[in-house]
XYZ file of C-alpha atoms in Angstrom:
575
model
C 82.288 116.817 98.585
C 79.609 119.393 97.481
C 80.255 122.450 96.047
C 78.154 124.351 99.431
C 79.382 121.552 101.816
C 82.997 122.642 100.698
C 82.500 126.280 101.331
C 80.935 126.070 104.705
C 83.900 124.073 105.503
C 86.385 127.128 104.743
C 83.647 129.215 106.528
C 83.377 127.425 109.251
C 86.851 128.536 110.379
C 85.896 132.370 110.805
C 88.186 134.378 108.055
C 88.734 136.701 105.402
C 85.171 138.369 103.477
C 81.839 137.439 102.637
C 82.344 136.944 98.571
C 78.717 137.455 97.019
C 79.388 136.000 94.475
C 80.351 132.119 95.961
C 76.715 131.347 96.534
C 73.205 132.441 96.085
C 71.950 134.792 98.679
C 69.581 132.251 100.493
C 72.660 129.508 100.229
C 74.858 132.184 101.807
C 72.775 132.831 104.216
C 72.168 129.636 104.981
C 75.825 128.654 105.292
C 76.657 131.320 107.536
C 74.255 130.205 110.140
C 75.662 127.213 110.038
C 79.081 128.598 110.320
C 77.983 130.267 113.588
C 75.495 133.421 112.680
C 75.732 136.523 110.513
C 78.825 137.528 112.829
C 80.886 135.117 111.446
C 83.397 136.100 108.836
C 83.305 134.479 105.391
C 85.679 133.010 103.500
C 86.403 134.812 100.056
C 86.438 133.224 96.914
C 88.927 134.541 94.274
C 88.254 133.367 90.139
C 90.853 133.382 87.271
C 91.188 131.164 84.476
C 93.974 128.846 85.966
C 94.854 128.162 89.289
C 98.553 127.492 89.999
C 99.661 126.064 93.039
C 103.204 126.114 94.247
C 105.594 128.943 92.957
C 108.543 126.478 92.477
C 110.321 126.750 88.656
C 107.572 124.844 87.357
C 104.840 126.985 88.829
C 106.130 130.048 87.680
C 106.855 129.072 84.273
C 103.245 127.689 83.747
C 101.751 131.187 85.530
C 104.300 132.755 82.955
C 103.267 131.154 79.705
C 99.761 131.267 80.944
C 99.633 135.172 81.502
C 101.557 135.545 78.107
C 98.971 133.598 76.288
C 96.130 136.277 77.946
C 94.668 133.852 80.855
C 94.276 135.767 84.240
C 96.554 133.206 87.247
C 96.400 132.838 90.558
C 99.767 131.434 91.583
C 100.183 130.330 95.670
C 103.488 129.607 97.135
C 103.497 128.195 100.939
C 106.732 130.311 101.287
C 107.348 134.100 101.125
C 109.377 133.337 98.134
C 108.902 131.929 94.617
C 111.267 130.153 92.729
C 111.679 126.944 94.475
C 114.820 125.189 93.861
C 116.867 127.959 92.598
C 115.616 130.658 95.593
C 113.752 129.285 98.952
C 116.188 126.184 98.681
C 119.147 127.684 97.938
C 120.206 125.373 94.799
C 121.973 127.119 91.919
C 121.179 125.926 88.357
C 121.731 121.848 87.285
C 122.315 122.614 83.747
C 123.375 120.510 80.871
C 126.346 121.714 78.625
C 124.372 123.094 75.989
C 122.173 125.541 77.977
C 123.609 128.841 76.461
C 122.596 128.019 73.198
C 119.442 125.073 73.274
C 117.699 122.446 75.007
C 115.551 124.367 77.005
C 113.093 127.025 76.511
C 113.487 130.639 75.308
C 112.132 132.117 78.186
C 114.383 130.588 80.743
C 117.289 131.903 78.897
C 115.968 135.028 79.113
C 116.158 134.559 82.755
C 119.139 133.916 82.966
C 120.659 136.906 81.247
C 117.788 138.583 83.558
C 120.338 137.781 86.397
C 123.167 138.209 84.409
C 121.486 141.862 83.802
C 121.111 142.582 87.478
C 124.593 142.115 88.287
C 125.826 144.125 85.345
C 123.389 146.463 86.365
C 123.501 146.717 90.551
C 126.657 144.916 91.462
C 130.678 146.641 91.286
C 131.881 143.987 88.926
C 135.455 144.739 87.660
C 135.798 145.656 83.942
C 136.616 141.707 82.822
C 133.762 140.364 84.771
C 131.359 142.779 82.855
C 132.114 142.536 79.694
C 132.158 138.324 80.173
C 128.654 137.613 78.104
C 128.192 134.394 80.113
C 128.710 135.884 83.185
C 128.776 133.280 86.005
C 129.150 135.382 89.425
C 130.149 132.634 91.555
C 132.339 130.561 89.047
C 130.690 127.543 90.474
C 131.867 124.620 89.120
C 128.234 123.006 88.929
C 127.028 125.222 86.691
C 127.790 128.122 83.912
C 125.504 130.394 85.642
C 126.053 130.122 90.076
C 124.233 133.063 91.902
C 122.365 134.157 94.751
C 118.965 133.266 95.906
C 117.456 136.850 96.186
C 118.711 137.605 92.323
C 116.626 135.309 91.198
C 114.060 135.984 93.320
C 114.094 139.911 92.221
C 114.335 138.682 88.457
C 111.239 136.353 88.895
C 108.938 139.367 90.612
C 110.077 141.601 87.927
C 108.784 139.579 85.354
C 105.434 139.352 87.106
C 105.329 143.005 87.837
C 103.419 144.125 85.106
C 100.548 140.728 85.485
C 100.536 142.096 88.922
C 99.928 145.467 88.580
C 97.295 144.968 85.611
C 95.585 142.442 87.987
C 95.980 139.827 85.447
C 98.118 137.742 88.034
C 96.918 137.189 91.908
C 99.961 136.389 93.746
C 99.226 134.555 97.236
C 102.705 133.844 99.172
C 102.427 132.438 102.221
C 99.018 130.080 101.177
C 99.304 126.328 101.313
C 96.428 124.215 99.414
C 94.627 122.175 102.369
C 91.687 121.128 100.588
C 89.572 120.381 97.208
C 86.266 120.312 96.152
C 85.982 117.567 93.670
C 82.904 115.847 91.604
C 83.252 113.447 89.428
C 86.829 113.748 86.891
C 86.711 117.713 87.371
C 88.022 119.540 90.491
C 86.136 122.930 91.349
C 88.051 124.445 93.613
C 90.527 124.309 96.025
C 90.522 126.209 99.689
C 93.982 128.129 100.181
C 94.967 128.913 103.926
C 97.397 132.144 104.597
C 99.840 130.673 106.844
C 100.182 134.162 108.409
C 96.702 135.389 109.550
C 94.688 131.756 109.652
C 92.310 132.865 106.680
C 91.291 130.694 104.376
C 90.233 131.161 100.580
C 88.340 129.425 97.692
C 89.904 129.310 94.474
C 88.218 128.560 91.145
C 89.284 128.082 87.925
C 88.452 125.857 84.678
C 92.019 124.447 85.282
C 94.541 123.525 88.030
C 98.233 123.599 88.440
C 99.756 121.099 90.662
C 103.408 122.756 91.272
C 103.784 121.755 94.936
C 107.118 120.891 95.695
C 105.784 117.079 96.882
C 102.633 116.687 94.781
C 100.052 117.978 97.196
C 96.879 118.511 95.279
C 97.382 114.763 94.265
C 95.867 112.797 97.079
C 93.279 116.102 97.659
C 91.811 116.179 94.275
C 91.815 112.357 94.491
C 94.223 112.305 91.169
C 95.636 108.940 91.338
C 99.366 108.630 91.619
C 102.817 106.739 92.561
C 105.108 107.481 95.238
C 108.793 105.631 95.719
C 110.525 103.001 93.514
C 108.886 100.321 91.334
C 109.928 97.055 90.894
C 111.667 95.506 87.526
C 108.121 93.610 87.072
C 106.400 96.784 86.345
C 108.944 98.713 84.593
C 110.955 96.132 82.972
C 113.701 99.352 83.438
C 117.328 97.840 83.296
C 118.297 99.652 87.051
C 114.735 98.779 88.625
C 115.135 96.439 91.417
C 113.410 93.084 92.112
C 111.247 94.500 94.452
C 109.574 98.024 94.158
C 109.099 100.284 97.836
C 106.265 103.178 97.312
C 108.437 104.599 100.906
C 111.961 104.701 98.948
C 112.199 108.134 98.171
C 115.541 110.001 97.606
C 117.122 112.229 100.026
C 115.911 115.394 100.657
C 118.607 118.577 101.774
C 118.618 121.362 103.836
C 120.914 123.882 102.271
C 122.797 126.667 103.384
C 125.103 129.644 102.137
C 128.767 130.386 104.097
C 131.365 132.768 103.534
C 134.479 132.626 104.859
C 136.301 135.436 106.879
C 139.983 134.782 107.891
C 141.179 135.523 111.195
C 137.930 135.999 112.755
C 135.727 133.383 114.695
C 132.505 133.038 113.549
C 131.379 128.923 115.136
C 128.281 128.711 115.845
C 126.902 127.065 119.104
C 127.239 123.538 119.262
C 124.100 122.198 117.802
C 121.619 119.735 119.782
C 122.510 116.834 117.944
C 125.626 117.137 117.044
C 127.207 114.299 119.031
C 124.633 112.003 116.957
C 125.352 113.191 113.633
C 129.634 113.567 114.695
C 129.172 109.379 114.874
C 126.775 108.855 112.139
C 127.306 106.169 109.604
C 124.286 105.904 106.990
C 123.308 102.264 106.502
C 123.058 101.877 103.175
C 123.106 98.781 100.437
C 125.513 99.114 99.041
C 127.222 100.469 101.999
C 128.647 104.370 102.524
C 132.323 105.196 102.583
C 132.327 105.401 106.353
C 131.076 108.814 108.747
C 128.671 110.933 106.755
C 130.376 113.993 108.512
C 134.229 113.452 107.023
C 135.500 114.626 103.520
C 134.793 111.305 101.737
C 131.379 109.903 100.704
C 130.532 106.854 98.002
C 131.298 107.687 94.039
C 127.952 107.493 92.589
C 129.109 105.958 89.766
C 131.229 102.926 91.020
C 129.945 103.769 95.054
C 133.614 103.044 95.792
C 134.642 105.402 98.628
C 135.750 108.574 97.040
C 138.055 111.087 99.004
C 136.804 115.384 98.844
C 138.020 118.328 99.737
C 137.565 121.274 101.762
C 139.012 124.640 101.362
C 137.512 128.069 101.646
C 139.683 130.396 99.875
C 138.851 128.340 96.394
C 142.427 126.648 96.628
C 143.028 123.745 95.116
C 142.583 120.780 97.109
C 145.437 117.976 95.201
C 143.445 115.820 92.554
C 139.898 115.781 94.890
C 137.095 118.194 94.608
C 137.055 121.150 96.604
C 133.611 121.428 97.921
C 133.666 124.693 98.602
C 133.867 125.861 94.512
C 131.459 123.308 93.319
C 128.155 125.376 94.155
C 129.961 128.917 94.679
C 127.416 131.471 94.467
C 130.075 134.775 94.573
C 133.607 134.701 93.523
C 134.841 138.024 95.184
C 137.480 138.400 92.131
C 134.350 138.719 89.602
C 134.078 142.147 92.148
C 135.627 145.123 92.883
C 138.406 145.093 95.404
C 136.685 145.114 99.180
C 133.378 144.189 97.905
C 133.779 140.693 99.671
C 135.675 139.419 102.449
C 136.296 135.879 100.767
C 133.768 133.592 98.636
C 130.114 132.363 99.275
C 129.213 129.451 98.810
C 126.297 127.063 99.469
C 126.328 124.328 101.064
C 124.430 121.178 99.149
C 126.455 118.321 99.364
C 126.824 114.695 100.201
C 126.956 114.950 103.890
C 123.867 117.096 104.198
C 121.475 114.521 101.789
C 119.258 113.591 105.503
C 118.629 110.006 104.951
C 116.931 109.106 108.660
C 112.662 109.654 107.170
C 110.896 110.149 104.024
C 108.735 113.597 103.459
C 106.083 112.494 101.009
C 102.772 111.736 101.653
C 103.595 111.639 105.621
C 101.641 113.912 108.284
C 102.614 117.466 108.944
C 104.306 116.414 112.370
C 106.627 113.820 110.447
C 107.305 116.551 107.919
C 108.231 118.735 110.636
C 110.312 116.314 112.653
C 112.336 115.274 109.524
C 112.888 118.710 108.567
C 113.955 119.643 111.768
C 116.622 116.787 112.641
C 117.698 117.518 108.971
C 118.291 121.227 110.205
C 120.162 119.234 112.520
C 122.244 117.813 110.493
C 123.268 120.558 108.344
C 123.925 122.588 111.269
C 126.407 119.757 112.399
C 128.341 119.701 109.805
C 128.436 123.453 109.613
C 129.844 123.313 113.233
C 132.455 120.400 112.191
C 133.722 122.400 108.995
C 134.566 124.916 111.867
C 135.736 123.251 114.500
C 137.122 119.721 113.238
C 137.764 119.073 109.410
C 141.287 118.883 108.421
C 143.257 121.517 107.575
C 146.400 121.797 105.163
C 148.467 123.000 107.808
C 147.767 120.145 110.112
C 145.194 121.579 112.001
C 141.787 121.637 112.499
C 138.552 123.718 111.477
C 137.891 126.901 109.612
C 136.436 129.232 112.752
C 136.262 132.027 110.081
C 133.533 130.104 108.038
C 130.422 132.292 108.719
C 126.530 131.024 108.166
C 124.899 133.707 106.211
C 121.505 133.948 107.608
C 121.043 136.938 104.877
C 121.511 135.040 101.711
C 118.804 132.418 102.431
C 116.116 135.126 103.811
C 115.703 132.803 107.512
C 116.112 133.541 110.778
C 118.383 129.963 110.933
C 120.683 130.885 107.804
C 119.318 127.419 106.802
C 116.828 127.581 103.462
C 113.072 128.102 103.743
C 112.192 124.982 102.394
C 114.061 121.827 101.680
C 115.712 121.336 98.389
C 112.983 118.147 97.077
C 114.471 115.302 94.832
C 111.267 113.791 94.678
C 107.376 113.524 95.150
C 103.878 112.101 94.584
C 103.797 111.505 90.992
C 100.448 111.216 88.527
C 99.798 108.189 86.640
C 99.610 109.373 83.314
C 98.442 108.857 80.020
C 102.168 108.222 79.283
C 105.044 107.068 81.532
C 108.509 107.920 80.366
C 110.408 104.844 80.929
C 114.844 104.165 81.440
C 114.312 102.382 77.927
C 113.150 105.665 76.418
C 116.394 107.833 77.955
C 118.734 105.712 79.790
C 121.846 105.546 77.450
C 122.702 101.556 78.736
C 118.649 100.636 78.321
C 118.334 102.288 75.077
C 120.728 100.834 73.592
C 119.588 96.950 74.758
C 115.900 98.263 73.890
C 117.196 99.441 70.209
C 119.899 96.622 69.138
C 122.463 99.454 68.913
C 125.572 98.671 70.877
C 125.590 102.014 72.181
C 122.427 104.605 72.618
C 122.734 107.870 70.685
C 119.586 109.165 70.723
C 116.595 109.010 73.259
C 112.702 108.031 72.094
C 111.098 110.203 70.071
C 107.653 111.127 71.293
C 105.501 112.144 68.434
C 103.774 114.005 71.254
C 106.883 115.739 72.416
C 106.168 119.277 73.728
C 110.066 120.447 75.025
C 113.614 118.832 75.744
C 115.419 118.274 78.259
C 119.212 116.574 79.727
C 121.234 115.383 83.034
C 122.099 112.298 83.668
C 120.281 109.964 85.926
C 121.185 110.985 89.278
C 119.389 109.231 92.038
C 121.245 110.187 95.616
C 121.034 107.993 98.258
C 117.395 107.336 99.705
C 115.024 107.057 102.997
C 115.308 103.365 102.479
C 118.894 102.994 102.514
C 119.598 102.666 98.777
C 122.931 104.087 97.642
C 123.438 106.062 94.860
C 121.982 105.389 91.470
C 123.843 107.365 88.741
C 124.225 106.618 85.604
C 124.422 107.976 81.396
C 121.232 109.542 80.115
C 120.499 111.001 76.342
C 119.138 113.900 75.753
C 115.047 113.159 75.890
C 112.270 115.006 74.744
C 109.093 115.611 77.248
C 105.891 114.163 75.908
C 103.097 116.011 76.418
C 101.424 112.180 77.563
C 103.314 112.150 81.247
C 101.764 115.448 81.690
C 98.172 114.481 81.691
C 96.501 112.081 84.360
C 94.769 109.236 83.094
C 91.404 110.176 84.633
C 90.934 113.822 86.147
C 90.611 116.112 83.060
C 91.777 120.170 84.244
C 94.275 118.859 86.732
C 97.708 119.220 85.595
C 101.234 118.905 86.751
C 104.231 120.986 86.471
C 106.928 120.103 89.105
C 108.200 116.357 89.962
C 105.080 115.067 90.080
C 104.874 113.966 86.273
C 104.498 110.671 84.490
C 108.090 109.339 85.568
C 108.945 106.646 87.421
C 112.079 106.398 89.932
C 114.522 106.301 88.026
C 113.325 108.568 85.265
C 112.798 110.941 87.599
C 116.511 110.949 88.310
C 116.745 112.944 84.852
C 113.622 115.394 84.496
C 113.997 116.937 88.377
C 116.332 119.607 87.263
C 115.968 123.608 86.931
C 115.269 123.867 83.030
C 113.783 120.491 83.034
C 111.243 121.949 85.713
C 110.471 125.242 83.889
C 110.137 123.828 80.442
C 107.360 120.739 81.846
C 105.576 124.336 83.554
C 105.706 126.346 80.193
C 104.331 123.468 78.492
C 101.453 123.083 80.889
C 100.742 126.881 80.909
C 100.434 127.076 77.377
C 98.331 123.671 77.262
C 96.050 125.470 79.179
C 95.175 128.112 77.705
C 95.317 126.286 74.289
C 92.281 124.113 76.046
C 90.340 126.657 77.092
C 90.824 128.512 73.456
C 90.024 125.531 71.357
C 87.117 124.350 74.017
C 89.351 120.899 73.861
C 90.478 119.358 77.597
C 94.120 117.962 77.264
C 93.509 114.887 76.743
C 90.953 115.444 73.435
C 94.568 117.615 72.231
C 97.062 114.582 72.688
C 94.229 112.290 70.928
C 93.682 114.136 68.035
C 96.344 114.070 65.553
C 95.160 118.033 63.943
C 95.025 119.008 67.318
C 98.367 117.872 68.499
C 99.801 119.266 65.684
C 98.013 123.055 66.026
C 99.101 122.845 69.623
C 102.793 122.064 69.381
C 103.073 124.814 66.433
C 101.968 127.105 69.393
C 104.593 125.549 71.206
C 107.837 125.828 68.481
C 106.336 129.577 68.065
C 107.093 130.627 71.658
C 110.756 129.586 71.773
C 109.961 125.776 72.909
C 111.828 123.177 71.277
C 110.173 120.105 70.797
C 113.460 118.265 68.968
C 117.247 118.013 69.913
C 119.260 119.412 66.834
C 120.101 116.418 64.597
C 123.604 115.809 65.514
């Protein structure tokens, strides 16, 4: 599209300010005729060095690294939070063992003492609690560091503050990408709609983010990508199957936090379709342990059925799980006496994973209608905790379980965006592969009867662990879960093969499926975004686009010595 075409488009619409500066004054003129006469409102345009779009983990590392390194960022976030995963969807840290002490950046360790901070500093902790240096306020059992939503959220603005208020960093909330002006391999700019008052604006930058939660700016800056599962033939990956399905996405969730209050009656009105999801049994291959709304779902590992269970004062449920500790986001004895009727917790489990439609690449009324029936669905098995799972005693329900609209920031109590496993996904330079991390692959792949160490990518710009955890998907594939090794992230599946300042920093790298299952997680996310912030304003420094930095050895080299010296590993410790 031309550069003028592409601003009469966003001007056609009637919002925000004339911006002088977008277009020579006859062109402007011009244009607003077009758009309707010199009465017509024009759309602004807004400059900065980098344009980051989505305010996930990913996005705000990359705005982070990129405002430390002296760019000016505009970051946009179609919610009126940042943070993705760990705020507007409600899902505490994934975290490998070692996170206290390496495999992931500096700077996210500093965030999370930056929570750790807050509580010490605004919350009545007892005595023991405060003086715990890795302070986990929920004692979830998912992670060494379980808190709320809105922490994080305060912890992330703080950090920005100061970009803010220096006007180094723009921050749009509420603005969703809809469109790009593209020529040739270069993207110009993009046109940014405020969800709130209708107005649209142009954004331009040398470079562009892509930190939607689903790979947006993919298919609108025409950056060729994958979507779904690929097939053994292209991968050659040991788990691939025989036949690849770009639809076969995993599961998406829509979270929620609950306390519990005993003696009181807090169930909520039966939901719409709760008689649907009381019956529902997920077709899957291999197939599910029974009713997706009972305490029981399919081991990952072995996809046997595997009994859960349920109970909200933290008590121990017998030799099964108790789902209500395993993403605990407050553990009232880590406060002072009264603080807290009982626990919170959120609730991200297997009988919330909505299985019934995929959300990539699909129209904004199938986004909608899958979001809404999964609202559905979490609701329902909200109102069955309450009303019909089984109880010690030998009864049935927990009345005094309580949705806590507060903790998620919505008007539902459910989370303002749903917690993504997966999305559109670059072809790049370099696709990391099960045979590079897959414990079971590497090992065929090396001789070695077992895999102890992942590839090494002379390119390597950060590290990274989990295991590969694929949940069940919009195709009806089970679980996929299996042993990873602790992988570096090339700085290859970070670069698209063709378009040259568009860069991702969310799911959207050079995975595939299955690898995917492994680099999705919180400080997988944030370290892929620091490396792309800092890539970009290494670029625009040493006049060099990212690709002309991966290709030249010298320049590889200068640029992950930037990296190591900002408190990115590029190495796991030799063990």
């Amino acid at each position: 599209m031309k550069r003028r075409n592409f601003i009469e488009l966003v001007s056609s619409s009637g919002c925000i300010l004339a911006a002088g500066s977008l277009l020579p004054s006859s062109a402007l003129a011009e244009s607003i005729e077009k758009a309707g006469g010199p009465n017509v409102a024009r759309a602004r345009e807004l400059k900065a060095d980098v344009v980051v779009a989505g305010g996930g983990l990913g996005g705000f590392a990359a705005a982070l690294a990129s405002l430390r390194n002296g760019l000016t960022v505009i970051l946009t976030e179609e919610t009126d939070w940042i943070g993705g995963q760990i705020s507007q969807q409600g899902v505490p840290p994934d975290e490998h063992q070692w996170i206290e002490t390496h495999g992931a950046p500096q700077s996210y360790r500093d965030f999370r003492n930056g929570v750790r901070d807050y509580y010490r500093k605004y919350y009545p902790l007892t005595d023991e609690a405060r003086a715990r240096k890795n302070l986990n306020p929920g004692d979830g059992s998912v992670s060494r560091i379980c808190h709320e939503p809105r922490v994080a959220l305060a912890v992330m603005m703080d950090t920005l503050a100061p970009y803010m208020s220096s006007g180094k960093l723009t921050l749009l909330l509420e603005h969703k990408v809809t469109g790009a002006d593209v020529t040739g391999d270069k993207v110009r700019a993009l046109k940014a709609l405020n969800r709130r008052s209708g107005n649209e604006v142009v954004l331009t930058a040398p470079y562009f983010v892509d930190a939607t939660e689903l790979g947006d700016l993919l298919p609108l800056t025409k950056t060729e990508f994958v979507t779904g599962t690929e097939s053994k033939k292209e991968t050659g990956e040991l788990h691939a199957p025989e036949v690849g399905n770009p639809l076969n996405n995993q599961a998406f969730t829509m979270c929620y936090a609950i306390d519990y209050v005993k003696g009181e009656n807090h169930v909520i009105d039966k939901p719409k379709e709760y008689a649907f999801w009381q019956s529902f049994v997920p077709k899957m291959t291999p197939s599910w342990s029974g009713k997706m709304l009972s305490l029981s779902y399919s081991n990952p590992r072995t996809l046997e059925p595997k009994a859960l269970g349920f109970h909200p004062e933290g008590i121990k449920t017998e030799a099964d799980l108790n789902l209500w500790n395993y993403r605990k986001l407050i553990n009232k004895n880590n406060f002072q006496p009264g603080t807290y009727p009982g626990d919170i917790t959120i609730v991200n489990w297997p009988q919330n994973d909505y299985v019934l439609g995929n959300i990539v690449g699909v129209s904004e009324k199938e986004f909608d209608k899958h979001v809404e029936r999964a609202k559905q669905q979490s609701l329902s098995l909200l109102y069955w905790l309450q009303t019909e799972a089984p109880r010690p005693d030998g009864g049935q329900g927990w009345a005094g379980l309580r949705l806590r609209n507060d903790i998620m920031g919505t008007e539902d109590g459910l989370a303002k965006y749903p917690y993504v496993r997966e999305a559109r996904r670059i072809k790049a330079l370099f696709t990391v592969l099960e045979e590079h991390v897959g414990a079971e692959n590497r090992a065929l792949v090396t001789g070695k009867k077992t895999g102890n160490s992942s590839a090494d990518f002379y390119d390597s710009v950060g590290v990274g662990y989990y295991h590969i955890d694929l949940h069940p998907s919009s195709m009806g594939v089970n679980y996929v879960d299996f042993g990873s090794l602790p992988f570096q992230i090339p700085l290859g599946s970070l670069i698209p093969k063709r378009v040259e300042n568009l860069l991702p920093a969310n799911k959207n790298i050079g995975t595939t499926h299955i690898t995917n299952g492994c680099y999705r997680l919180h400080p997988v996310e944030w370290s892929i975004g620091e490396a792309v912030g800092m890539l970009v304003a290494h670029s625009l420094k040493t006049n060099a686009i990212p690709r002309a930095v991966r290709e030249d050895k010298q320049r590889l080299g200068e640029f992950q010595r930037v990296v190591r010296s900002q408190g990115v590993e590029t190495q796991w410790p030799k063990s």
